[in-house]
XYZ file of C-alpha atoms in Angstrom:
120
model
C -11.142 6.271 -6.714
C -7.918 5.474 -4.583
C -5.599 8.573 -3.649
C -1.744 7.855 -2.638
C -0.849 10.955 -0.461
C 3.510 10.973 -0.053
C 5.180 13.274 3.219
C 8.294 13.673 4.387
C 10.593 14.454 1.439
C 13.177 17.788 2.236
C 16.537 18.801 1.554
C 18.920 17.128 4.148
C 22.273 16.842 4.778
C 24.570 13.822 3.755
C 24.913 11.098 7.162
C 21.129 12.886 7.512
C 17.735 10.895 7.926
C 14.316 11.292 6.717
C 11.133 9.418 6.869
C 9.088 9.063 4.025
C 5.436 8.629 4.653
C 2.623 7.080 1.867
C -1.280 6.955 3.075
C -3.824 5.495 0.700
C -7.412 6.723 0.637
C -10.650 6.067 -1.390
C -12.599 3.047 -1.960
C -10.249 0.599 -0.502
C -11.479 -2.748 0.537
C -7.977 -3.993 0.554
C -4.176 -2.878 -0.240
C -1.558 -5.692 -0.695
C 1.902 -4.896 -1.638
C 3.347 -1.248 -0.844
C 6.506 0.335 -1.719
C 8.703 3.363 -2.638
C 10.568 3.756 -5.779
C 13.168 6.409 -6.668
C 14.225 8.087 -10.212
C 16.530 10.824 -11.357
C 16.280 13.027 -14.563
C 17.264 11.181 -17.523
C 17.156 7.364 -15.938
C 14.426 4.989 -15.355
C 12.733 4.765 -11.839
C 13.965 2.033 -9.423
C 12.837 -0.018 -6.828
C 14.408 0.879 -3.586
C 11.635 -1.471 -1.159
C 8.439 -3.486 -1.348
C 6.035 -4.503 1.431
C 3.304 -7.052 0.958
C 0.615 -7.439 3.851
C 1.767 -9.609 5.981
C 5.166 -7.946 6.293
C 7.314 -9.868 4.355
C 10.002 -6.911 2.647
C 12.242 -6.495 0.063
C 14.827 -3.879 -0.989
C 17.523 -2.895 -3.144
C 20.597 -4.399 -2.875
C 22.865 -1.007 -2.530
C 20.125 0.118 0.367
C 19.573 -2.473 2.386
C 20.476 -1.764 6.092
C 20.351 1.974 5.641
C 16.634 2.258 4.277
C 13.189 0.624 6.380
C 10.497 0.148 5.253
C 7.423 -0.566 7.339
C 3.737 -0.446 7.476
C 0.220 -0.070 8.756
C -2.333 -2.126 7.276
C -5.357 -0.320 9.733
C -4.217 3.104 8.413
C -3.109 1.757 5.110
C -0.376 3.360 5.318
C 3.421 3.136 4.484
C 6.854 4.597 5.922
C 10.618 4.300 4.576
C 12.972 5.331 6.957
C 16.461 6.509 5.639
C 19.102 6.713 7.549
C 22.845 7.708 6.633
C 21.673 9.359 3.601
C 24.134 10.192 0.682
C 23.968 12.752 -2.185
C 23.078 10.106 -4.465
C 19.974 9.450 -2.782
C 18.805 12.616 -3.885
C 15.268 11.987 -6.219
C 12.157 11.908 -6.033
C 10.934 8.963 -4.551
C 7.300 7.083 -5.497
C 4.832 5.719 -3.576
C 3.238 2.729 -5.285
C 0.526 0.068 -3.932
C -1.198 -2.435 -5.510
C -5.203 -1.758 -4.310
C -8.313 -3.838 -4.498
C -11.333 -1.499 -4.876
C -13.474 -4.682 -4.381
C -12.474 -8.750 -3.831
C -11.763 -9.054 -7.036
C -10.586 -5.353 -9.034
C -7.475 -4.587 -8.128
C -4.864 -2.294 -9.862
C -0.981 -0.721 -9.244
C -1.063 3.135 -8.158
C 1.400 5.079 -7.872
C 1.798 8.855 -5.475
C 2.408 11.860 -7.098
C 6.006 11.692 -5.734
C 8.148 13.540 -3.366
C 11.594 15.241 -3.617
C 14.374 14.375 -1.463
C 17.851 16.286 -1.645
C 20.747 15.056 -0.071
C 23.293 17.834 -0.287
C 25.468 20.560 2.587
């Protein structure tokens, strides 16, 4: 079994910043690629940054520069830092990580989510 626990969500206020936080736990004898996803009522969820292992990250177009993303691979554990946030940021945003269990079993997970408001 492999738990993603998400942190950090909140209501803040536009030009505000939060930090996102994502820690996987269970049988884990590896995690490669982490990242957060986003989704509003009535529209599909969206990527808004990836992480593989090494480092190497990727992001939405419309965020890049104002969202981080970053990562621990000892604590298997990932952050998104958001800076300058806007009231369409507000959502609830998705952990996901792709987790071996053993060399070779490996599956997608995703957290149970987190809210984020963006509003005065």
């Amino acid at each position: 079994q492999v738990q993603l626990a998400e942190s950090g969500g909140g209501l803040v206020q536009p030009g505000g910043s939060l930090t996102l936080e994502c820690a996987a736990s269970g049988s884990i004898y590896r995690v490669n690629s982490m990242g957060w996803y986003r989704q509003v009522p009535g529209k599909e969820r969206e990527l808004v940054a990836t992480i593989t292992a090494s480092g190497s990250s990727t992001y939405a177009d419309s965020l890049q520069g104002r969202f981080t993303i970053s990562r621990n691979n000892a604590k298997n554990t990932v952050w998104l830092r958001m800076n300058n946030l806007e009231p369409d940021d507000t959502a609830v945003y998705y952990c996901r990580a792709t987790v071996y269990t053993t060399m070779w079993d490996g599956e997608r997970y995703w957290g149970q989510g987190v809210q984020v408001t963006v509003s005065s």
